[in-house]
XYZ file of C-alpha atoms in Angstrom:
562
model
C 0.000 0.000 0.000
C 1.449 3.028 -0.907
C 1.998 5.990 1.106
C 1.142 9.593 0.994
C 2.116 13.275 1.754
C 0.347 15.239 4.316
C 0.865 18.862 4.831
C 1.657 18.898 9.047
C 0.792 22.188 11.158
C 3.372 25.116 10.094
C 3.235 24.244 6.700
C 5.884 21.342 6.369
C 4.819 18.025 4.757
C 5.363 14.376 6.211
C 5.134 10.997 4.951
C 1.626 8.649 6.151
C -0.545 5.891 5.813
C -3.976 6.792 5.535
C -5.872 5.401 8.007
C -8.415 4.187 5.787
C -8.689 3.071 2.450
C -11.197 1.309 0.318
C -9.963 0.256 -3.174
C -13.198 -0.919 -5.851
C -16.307 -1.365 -3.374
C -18.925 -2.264 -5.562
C -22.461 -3.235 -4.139
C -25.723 -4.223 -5.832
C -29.181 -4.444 -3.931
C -30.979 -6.601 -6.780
C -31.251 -4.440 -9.370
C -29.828 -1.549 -7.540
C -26.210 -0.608 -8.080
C -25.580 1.470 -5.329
C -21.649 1.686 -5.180
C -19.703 0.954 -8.600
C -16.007 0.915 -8.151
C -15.530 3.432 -5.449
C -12.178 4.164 -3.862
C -11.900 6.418 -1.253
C -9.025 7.222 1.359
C -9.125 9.221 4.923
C -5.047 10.232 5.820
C -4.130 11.181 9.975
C -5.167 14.575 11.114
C -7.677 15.051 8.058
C -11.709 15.842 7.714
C -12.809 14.140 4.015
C -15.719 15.140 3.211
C -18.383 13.053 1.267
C -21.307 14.761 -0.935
C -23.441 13.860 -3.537
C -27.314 13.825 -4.056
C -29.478 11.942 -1.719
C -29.387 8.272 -3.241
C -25.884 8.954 -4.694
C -24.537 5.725 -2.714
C -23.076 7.713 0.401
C -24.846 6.258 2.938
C -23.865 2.650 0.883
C -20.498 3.554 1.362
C -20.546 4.231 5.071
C -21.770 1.444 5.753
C -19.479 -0.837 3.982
C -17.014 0.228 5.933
C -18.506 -0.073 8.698
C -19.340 -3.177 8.426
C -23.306 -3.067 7.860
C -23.225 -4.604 4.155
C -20.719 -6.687 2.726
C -19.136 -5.662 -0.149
C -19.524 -7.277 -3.402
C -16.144 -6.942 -4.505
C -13.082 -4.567 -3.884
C -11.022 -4.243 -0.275
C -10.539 -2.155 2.211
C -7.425 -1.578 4.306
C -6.567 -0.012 7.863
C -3.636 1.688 9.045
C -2.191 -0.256 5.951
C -3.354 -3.508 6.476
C -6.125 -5.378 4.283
C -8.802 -6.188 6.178
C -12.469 -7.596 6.234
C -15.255 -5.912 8.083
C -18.246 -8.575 8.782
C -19.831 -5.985 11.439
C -20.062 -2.986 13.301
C -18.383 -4.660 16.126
C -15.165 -5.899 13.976
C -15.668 -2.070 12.628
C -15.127 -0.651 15.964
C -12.400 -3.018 17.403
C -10.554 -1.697 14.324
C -10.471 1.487 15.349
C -13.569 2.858 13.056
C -16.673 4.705 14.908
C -19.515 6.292 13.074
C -21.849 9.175 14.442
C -25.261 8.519 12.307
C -27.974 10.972 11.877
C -30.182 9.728 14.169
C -28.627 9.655 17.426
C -28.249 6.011 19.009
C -28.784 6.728 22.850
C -31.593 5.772 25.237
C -33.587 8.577 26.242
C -34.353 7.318 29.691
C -30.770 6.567 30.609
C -27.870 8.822 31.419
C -24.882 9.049 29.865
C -22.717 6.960 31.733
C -25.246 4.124 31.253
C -25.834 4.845 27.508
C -21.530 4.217 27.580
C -22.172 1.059 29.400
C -24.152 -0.183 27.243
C -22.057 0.520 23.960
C -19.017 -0.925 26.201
C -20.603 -3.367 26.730
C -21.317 -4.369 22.900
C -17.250 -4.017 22.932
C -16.990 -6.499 25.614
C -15.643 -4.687 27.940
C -17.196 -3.965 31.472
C -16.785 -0.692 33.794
C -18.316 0.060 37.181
C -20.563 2.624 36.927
C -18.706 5.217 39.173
C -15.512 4.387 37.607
C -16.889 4.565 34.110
C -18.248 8.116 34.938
C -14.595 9.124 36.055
C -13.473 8.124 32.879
C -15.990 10.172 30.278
C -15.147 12.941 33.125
C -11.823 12.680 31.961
C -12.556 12.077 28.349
C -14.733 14.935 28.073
C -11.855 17.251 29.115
C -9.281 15.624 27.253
C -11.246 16.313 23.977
C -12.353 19.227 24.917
C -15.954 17.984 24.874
C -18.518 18.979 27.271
C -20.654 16.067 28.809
C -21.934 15.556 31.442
C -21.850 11.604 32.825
C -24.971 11.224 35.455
C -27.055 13.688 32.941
C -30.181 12.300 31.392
C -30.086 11.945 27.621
C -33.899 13.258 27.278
C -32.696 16.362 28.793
C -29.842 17.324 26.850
C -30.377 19.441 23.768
C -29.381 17.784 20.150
C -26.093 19.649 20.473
C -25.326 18.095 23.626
C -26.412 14.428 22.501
C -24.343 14.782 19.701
C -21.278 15.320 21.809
C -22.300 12.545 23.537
C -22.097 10.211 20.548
C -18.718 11.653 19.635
C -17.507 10.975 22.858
C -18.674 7.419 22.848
C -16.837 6.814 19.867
C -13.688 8.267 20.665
C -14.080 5.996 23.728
C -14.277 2.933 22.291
C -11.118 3.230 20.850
C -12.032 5.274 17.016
C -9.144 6.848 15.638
C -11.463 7.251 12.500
C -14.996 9.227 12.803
C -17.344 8.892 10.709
C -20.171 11.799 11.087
C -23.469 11.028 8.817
C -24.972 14.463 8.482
C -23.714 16.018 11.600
C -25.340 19.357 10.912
C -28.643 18.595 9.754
C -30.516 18.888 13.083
C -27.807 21.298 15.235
C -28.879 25.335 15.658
C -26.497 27.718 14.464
C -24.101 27.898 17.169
C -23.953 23.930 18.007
C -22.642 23.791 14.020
C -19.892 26.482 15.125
C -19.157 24.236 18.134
C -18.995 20.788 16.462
C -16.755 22.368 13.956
C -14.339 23.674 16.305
C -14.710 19.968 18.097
C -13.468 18.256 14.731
C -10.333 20.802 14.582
C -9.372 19.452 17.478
C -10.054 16.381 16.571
C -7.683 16.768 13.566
C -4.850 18.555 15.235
C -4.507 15.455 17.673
C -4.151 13.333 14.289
C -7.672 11.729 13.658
C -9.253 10.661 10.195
C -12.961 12.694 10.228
C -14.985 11.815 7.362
C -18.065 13.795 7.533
C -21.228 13.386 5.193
C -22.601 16.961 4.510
C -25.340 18.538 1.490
C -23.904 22.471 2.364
C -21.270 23.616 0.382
C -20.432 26.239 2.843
C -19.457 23.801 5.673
C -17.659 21.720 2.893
C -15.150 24.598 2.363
C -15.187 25.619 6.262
C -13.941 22.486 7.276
C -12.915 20.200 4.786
C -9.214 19.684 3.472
C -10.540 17.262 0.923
C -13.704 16.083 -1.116
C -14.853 13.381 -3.141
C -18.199 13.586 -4.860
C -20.538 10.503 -5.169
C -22.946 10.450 -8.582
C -24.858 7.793 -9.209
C -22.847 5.176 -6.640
C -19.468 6.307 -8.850
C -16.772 8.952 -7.781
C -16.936 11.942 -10.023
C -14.750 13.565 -7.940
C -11.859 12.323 -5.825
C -10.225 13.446 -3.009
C -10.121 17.566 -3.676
C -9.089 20.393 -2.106
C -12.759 22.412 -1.953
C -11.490 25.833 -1.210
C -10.541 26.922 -4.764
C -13.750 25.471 -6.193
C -17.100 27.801 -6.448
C -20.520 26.607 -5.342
C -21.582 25.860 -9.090
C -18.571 23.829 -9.972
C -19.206 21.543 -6.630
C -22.584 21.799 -7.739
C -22.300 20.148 -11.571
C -20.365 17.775 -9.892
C -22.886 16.721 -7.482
C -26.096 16.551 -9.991
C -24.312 16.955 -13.119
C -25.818 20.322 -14.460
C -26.064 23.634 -12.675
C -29.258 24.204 -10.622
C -31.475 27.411 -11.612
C -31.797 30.215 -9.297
C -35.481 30.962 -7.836
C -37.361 33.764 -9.648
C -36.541 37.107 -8.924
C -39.880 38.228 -8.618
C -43.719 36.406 -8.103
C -47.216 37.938 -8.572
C -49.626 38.835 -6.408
C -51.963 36.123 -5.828
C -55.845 37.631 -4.814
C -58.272 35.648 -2.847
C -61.258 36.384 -1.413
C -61.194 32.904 0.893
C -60.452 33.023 4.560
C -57.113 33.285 6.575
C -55.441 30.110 5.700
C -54.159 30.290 9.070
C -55.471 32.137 12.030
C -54.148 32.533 15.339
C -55.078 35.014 17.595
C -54.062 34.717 21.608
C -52.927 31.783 21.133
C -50.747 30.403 23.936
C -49.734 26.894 24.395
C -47.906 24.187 26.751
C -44.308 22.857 25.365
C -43.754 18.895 26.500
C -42.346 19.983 29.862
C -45.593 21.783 31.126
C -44.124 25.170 30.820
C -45.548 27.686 28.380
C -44.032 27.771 25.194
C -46.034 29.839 23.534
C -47.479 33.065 24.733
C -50.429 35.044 23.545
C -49.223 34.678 19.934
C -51.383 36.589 17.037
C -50.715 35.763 13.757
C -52.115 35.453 10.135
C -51.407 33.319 7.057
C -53.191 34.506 3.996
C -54.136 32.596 0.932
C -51.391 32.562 -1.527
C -48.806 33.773 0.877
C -45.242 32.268 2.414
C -45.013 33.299 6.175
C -41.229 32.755 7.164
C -40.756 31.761 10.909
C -37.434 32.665 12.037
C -35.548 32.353 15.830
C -33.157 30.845 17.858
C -33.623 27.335 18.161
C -36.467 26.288 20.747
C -38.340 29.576 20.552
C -41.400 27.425 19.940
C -41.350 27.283 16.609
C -42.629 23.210 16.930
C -45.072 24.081 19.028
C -46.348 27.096 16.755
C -46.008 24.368 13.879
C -48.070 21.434 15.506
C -50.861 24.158 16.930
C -51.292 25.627 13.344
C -52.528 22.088 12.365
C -54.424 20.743 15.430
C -51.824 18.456 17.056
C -50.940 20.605 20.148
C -53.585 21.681 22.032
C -53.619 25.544 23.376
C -53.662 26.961 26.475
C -55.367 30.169 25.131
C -56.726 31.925 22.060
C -57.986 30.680 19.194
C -56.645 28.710 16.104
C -58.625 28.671 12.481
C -57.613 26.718 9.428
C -59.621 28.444 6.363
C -62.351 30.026 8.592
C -62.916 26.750 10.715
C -62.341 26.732 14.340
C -59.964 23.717 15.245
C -60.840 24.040 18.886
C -60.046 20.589 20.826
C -60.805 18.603 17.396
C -56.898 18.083 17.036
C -55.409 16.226 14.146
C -58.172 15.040 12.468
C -60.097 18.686 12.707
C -56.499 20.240 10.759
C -56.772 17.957 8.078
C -60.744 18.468 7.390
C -60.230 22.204 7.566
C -57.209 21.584 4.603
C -54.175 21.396 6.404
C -51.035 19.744 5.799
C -47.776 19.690 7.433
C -43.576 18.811 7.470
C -42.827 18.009 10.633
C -39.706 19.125 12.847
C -38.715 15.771 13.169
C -40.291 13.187 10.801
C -38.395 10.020 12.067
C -39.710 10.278 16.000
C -43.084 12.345 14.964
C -44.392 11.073 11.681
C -42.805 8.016 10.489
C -43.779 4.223 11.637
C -40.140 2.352 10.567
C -41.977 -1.280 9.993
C -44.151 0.661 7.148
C -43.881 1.234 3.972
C -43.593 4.393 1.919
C -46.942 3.105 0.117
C -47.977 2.973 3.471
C -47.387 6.137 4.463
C -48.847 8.093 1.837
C -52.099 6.201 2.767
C -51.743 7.293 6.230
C -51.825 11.109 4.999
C -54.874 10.781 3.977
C -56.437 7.517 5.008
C -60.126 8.510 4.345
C -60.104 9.075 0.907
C -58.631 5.544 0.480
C -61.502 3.724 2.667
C -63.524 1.329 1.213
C -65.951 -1.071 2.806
C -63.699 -3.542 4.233
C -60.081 -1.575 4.485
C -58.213 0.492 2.212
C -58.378 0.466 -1.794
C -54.687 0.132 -1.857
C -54.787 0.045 -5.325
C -56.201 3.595 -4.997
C -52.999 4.568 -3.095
C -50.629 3.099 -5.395
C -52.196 5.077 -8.082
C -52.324 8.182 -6.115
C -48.806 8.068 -4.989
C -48.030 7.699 -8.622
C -49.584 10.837 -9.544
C -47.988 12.638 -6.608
C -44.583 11.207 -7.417
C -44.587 12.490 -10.931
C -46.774 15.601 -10.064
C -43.706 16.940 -7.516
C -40.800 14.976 -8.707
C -38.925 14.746 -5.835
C -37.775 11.221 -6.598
C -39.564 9.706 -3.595
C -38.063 6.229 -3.071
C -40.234 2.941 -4.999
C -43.407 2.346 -2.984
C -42.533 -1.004 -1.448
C -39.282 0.152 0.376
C -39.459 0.214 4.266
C -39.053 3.594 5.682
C -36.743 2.098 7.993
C -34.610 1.878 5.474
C -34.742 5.024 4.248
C -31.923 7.330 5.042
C -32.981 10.767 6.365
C -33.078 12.686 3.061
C -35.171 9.944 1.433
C -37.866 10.259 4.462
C -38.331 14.144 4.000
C -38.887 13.179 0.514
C -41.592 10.985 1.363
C -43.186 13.846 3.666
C -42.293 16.395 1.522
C -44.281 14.723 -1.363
C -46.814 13.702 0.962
C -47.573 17.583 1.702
C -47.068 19.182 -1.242
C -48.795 16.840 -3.642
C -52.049 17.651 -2.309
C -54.573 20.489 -2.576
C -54.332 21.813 0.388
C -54.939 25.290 1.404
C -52.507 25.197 4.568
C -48.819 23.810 4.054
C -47.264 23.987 7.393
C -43.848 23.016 6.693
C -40.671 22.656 9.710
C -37.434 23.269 8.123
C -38.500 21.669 4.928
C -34.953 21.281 2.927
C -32.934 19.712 6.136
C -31.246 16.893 4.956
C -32.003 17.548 1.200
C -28.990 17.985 -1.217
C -29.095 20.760 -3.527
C -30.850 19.820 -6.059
C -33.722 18.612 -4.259
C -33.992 21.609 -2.013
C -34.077 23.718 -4.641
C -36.945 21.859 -6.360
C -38.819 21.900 -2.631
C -38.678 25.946 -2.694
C -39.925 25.539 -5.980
C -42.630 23.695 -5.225
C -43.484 25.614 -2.036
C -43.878 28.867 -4.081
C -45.894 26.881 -6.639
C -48.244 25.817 -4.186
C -48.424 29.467 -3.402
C -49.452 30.821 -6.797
C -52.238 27.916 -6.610
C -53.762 30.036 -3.631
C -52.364 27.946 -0.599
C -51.289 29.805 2.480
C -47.604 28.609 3.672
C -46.310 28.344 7.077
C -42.099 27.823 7.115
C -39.999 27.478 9.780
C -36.130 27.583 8.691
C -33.173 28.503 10.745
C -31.579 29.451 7.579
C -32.573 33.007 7.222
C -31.398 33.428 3.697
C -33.589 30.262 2.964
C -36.157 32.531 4.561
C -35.886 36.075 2.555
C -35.366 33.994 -0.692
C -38.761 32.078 -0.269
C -40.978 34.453 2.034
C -43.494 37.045 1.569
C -42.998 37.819 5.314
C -41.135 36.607 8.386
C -42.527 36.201 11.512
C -39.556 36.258 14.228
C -39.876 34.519 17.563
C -38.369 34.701 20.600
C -38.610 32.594 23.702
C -42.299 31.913 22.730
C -43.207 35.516 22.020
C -43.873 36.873 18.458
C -41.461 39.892 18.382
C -41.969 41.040 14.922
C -43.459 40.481 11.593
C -41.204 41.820 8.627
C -41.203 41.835 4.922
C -39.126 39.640 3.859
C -38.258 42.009 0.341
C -36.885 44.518 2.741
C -35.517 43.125 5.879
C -31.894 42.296 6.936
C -29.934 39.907 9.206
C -29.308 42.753 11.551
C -33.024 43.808 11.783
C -33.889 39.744 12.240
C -31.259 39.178 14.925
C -32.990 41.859 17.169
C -36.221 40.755 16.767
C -34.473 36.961 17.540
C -33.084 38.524 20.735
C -35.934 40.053 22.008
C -35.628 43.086 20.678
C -38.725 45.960 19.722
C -41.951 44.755 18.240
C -41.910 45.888 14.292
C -45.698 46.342 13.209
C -47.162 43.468 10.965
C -46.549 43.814 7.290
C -49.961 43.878 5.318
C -50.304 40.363 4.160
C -48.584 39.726 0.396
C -51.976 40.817 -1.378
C -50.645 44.447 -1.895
C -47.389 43.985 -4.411
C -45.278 41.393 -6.352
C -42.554 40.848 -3.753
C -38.727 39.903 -5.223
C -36.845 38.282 -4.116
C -33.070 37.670 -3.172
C -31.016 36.753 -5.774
C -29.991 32.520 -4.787
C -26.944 30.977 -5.982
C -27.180 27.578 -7.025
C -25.929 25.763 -3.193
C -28.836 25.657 -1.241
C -29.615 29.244 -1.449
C -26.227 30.622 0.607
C -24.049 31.015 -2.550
C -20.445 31.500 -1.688
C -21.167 32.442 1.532
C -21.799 30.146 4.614
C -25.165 29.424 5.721
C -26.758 32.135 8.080
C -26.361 31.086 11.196
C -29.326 32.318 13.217
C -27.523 32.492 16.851
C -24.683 34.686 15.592
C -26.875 37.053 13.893
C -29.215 37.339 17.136
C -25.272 37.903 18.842
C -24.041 40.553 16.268
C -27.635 42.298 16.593
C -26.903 42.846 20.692
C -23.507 44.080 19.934
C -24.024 46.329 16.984
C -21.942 44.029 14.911
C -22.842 43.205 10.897
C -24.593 40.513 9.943
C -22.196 38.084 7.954
C-alpha cells in the first residue's frame, strides 16, 4: 500500500498511511447498483468530506465500511493492512466509529449508562462510578462537554451529539465517521462541532463527515470526493478553490437554476389560511411555550418563521394544524375553528404539514412508503372492508410524478430510508395535495441541492395555486429567498413580523433577541414581492449558511450581519 504526503501544522509536509482506504467497493441491492467501483481514502489529522445527491450511494459507502453490508467486490485496508469488516463490532475493534444521523442513545438513561451499554457491545465492562470518572476525563481531554450522570432526554441535540462523539472516541475510534452532523444542530452547536473536529484533527484523527452544504464543505474540509450515481466523479479535492456551481455540476451533473426574482400577487377572497389570535400553548415539559401569539397566514402567501432554536417554533407548527392543544386563544384553518378537534379537525379544515422531526413524529419504521402516503390521507382511500390500496398506489403515482422529488419505490421500508429519502416521502406527501394550509418545519434539512431547490420551488408553486404557507427555517437566507414575510420569535413571544423584500440579518437578529416589536406587514396581497437573488448551493451562494444564533449575537452588539 502506498503511502502519501500530508501537509503537518506550520506548513511542512510528512510521509503517512492513511488510516483508511477502500480500493473498488462495488455493491448491488438486486437491481440496484448502489456503489460501482468506489475508492476512497481518509489520511491522519484530516476531515474528508463526502457529498453527492441523496441516493448517490453515500450512505452505501458508510456502511461498507462499517461493516453493515458486505461488499460485493473490492477491499478495504486499515492503518495499511487489508482487512475484512463482517460488522459494526469488527468495525469498531478496528479502530472505526460512526456518528449517524439519528442519534443512538436511550432517552431514559444517562450518559454513563448509555456508555455502558455501547461498552458493553465491545466487551468490555466498567463500574458505573468508575466509568463516569473516565468520560469525566474524556470529556476534558477532547475538549468535549458532557456531562456523565445527565439524562439523555434532557440534553439538547447539540449536547447528545457530543455525547455520541464521545462514545466513539471511547471505544477506541481513531477514524470518525459523522453522517450528516449538521442537519438537526442550531447555528451555534454547528460552530461548536466544527471547532470539536479541529481538534479532533490537530490530535491526528481521520474525520470523514457526510454533509449537502457547500459552505461547511469549504469551512472544514481539506478534501472532497463527490458521489454520482454510486461512482466517484470527484476524488479526493481540495474544496477551497472550487465555487458553489462547480461543486454543484459535480454533485447533480448540471447547474441548478436560481429561484425567480420576482412572483405575482396572488388575490383571494377565501379566509385566513391560518389564524391565530391569543394563542398560547404548553411545550412537553408543562411550561408555556407559547405566549399570547397573534398571527395570520393569507391565501397565496409564504409566512417565514425565524428564531433561535427552541423559541417554539414546533409548538407554533403542531398548533397551526391541530396536534398541540392551546392553552389560550384561538386557532382557524380556512375560517374553521380547530378548537379541541386536534389532528383530524387540521386535516378536514385543509391542512397539511412537514414536521420538525419526521423520524420520532411522523414516520412508523416497519411501514412502507406506500404505506405512508395512505396514512396522509387515510379517508379518501376507505372502502368497505379496508383500504383500496390500489387507490394509493395510483395516487402516490400521480404525486410522485406531479412533484418529482424522486420519492423512493413504494414497497421500500421507511426504515430503510436514510434521512433525506424520508423528508422526501413527507415532503411529497404535503405538497402533492390540494391543500390550502402547508405547514412546513425546516422543509430542505437533509435535502442535497438539487432537491432543495426543487422543494422551494414547489413551495412557491403551491403558493401561486392560492395555498397559504407556514415555514420554519433557521436558515434566514432560505427565509428572505422564499418568504413574503417573516414572523420572528423569541422565547415563545412573536417579536416582529417583517417583509421579507426589505428586511436584513441585523433587523432579524434583534427581533431573535428580544428586541422591539416591528408592526405586521400587510399580508402579500398588496405587491409582487422579489426576491433575493440565490446561488445555485442551497440558497447561501459563496457564503456560509446564516447562522441564526450569531446574527441574534451581532444584533446585541451592533456588529454586521455576515
Amino acid at each position: 500500500m502506498s503511502t502519501v504526503t500530508v501537509e503537518a501544522p506550520g506548513g511542512s509536509t510528512t510521509t503517512a498511511e492513511p488510516l483508511l482506504s477502500v480500493t473498488g467497493f462495488t455493491k448491488r441491492f438486486g437491481e440496484v447498483l448502489a456503489n460501482s467501483d468506489v475508492s476512497f481514502d481518509v489520511r491522519p489529522g484530516e476531515v474528508h468530506a463526502l457529498i453527492g445527491e441523496n441516493g448517490a450511494g453515500k450512505s452505501t459507502l458508510l456502511k461498507l465500511v462499517y461493516g453493515m453490508y458486505k461488499p460485493d467486490s473490492g477491499e478495504m485496508r486499515v492503518a495499511g493492512e487489508k482487512v475484512a469488516v463482517g460488522s459494526p463490532t469488527q468495525a469498531r475493534a478496528l479502530g472505526i466509529g460512526m456518528v449517524f444521523q439519528d442519534l443512538r442513545l436511550v432517552p431514559a438513561f444517562t450518559v454513563t449508562e448509555n456508555y455502558a451499554l455501547a461498552l458493553a457491545r465491545s466487551g468490555v465492562t466498567i463500574q458505573a462510578r468508575e466509568l463516569s470518572r473516565r468520560i469525566a476525563a474524556a470529556s476534558e481531554s477532547y475538549g468535549l462537554a458532557v456531562e456523565p450522570d445527565a439524562l439523555v432526554r434532557h440534553l439538547s441535540i447539540g449536547e447528545r451529539q457530543r455525547t455520541e462523539i464521545l462514545k466513539v472516541l471511547m471505544t477506541g475510534a481513531r477514524i470518525v465517521i459523522l453522517d450528516e452532523p449538521t442537519s438537526v444542530l442550531a447555528p451555534t452547536e454547528v460552530d461548536a462541532l466544527f471547532a470539536m473536529v479541529s481538534r479532533l484533527r490537530a490530535q491526528g484523527f481521520g474525520i470523514v463527515i457526510v454533509t449537502h452544504k457547500l459552505a461547511e464543505v469549504r469551512a472544514i474540509a481539506d478534501r472532497v470526493t463527490v458521489l454520482r450515481g454510486g461512482r466517484v466523479v470527484l476524488a479526493g479535492t481540495d474544496p477551497k478553490p472550487m465555487t458553489d456551481a462547480e461543486l454543484v455540476e459535480a454533485m447533480v451533473g448540471q447547474t441548478v437554476a436560481a429561484l425567480p426574482a420576482e412572483r405575482p400577487t396572488v388575490a383571494s377572497e377565501a379566509p385566513p389560511a391560518l389564524e391565530l389570535v391569543g394563542v398560547s400553548a404548553l411545550g412537553d415539559r408543562g411550561v408555556t411555550a407559547l405566549h399570547d401569539v397573534t398571527l395570520t397566514v393569507s391565501p397565496g402567501e409564504i409566512v417565514g418563521v425565524a428564531g433561535v432554536a427552541g423559541s417554539g417554533q414546533r409548538e407554533l407548527c403542531e398548533v397551526a394544524v391541530g396536534a398541540r392543544p392551546t392553552s389560550a386563544g384561538t386557532v382557524r384553518v380556512s375560517g374553521r375553528e380547530l378548537g379541541r378537534g386536534g389532528p383530524t379537525a387540521g386535516l378536514t379544515a385543509g391542512a397539511v404539514d412537514v414536521p420538525e422531526d419526521p423520524v420520532n413524529d411522523a414516520v412508523v419504521p416497519t411501514l412502507t412508503v406506500l404505506e405512508h402516503m395512505a396514512l396522509g390521507h387515510l379517508r379518501a382511500f376507505l372502502r368497505r372492508i379496508g383500504l383500496d390500496w390500489g387507490r394509493v398506489g395510483r395516487h402516490t403515482s400521480d404525486i410522485n410524478e406531479k412533484v418529482q422529488l424522486r420519492m423512493a419505490p413504494p414497497h421500500r421500508r421507511v426504515a430503510d430510508l436514510s434521512g433525506g429519502n424520508i423528508q422526501r416521502v413527507m415532503l411529497s406527501r404535503a405538497l402533492g395535495r390540494d391543500a390550502s394550509l402547508v405547514v412546513a418545519a425546516y422543509p430542505s434539512r437533509g435535502l442535497d441541492i438539487a432537491t432543495t431547490r426543487r422543494t422551494q420551488e414547489l413551495l412557491l408553486a403551491r403558493r401561486a395555486d392560492g395555498a397559504g404557507l407556514l415555514v420554519v427555517s433557521e436558515d434566514l437566507d432560505e427565509l428572505m429567498s422564499v418568504a413574503d414575510r417573516i414572523a420572528v420569535f423569541c422565547a415563545g413571544r412573536l417579536t416582529g413580523v417583517v417583509p421579507a423584500a426589505t428586511t436584513n440579518r441585523q433587523e432579524l437578529g434583534a427581533l431573535m433577541t428580544g428586541g422591539v416589536a416591528v408592526p405586521a406587514a400587510t399580508p402579500a396581497a398588496a405587491d409582487p414581492v422579489p426576491t433575493a437573488e440565490t446561488a445555485a448551493a442551497d440558497g447561501t451562494g459563496d457564503e456560509t449558511a446564516t447562522d441564526a444564533a450569531a446574527v441574534a449575537k451581532d444584533a446585541q452588539t451592533g456588529g454586521e450581519g455576515s
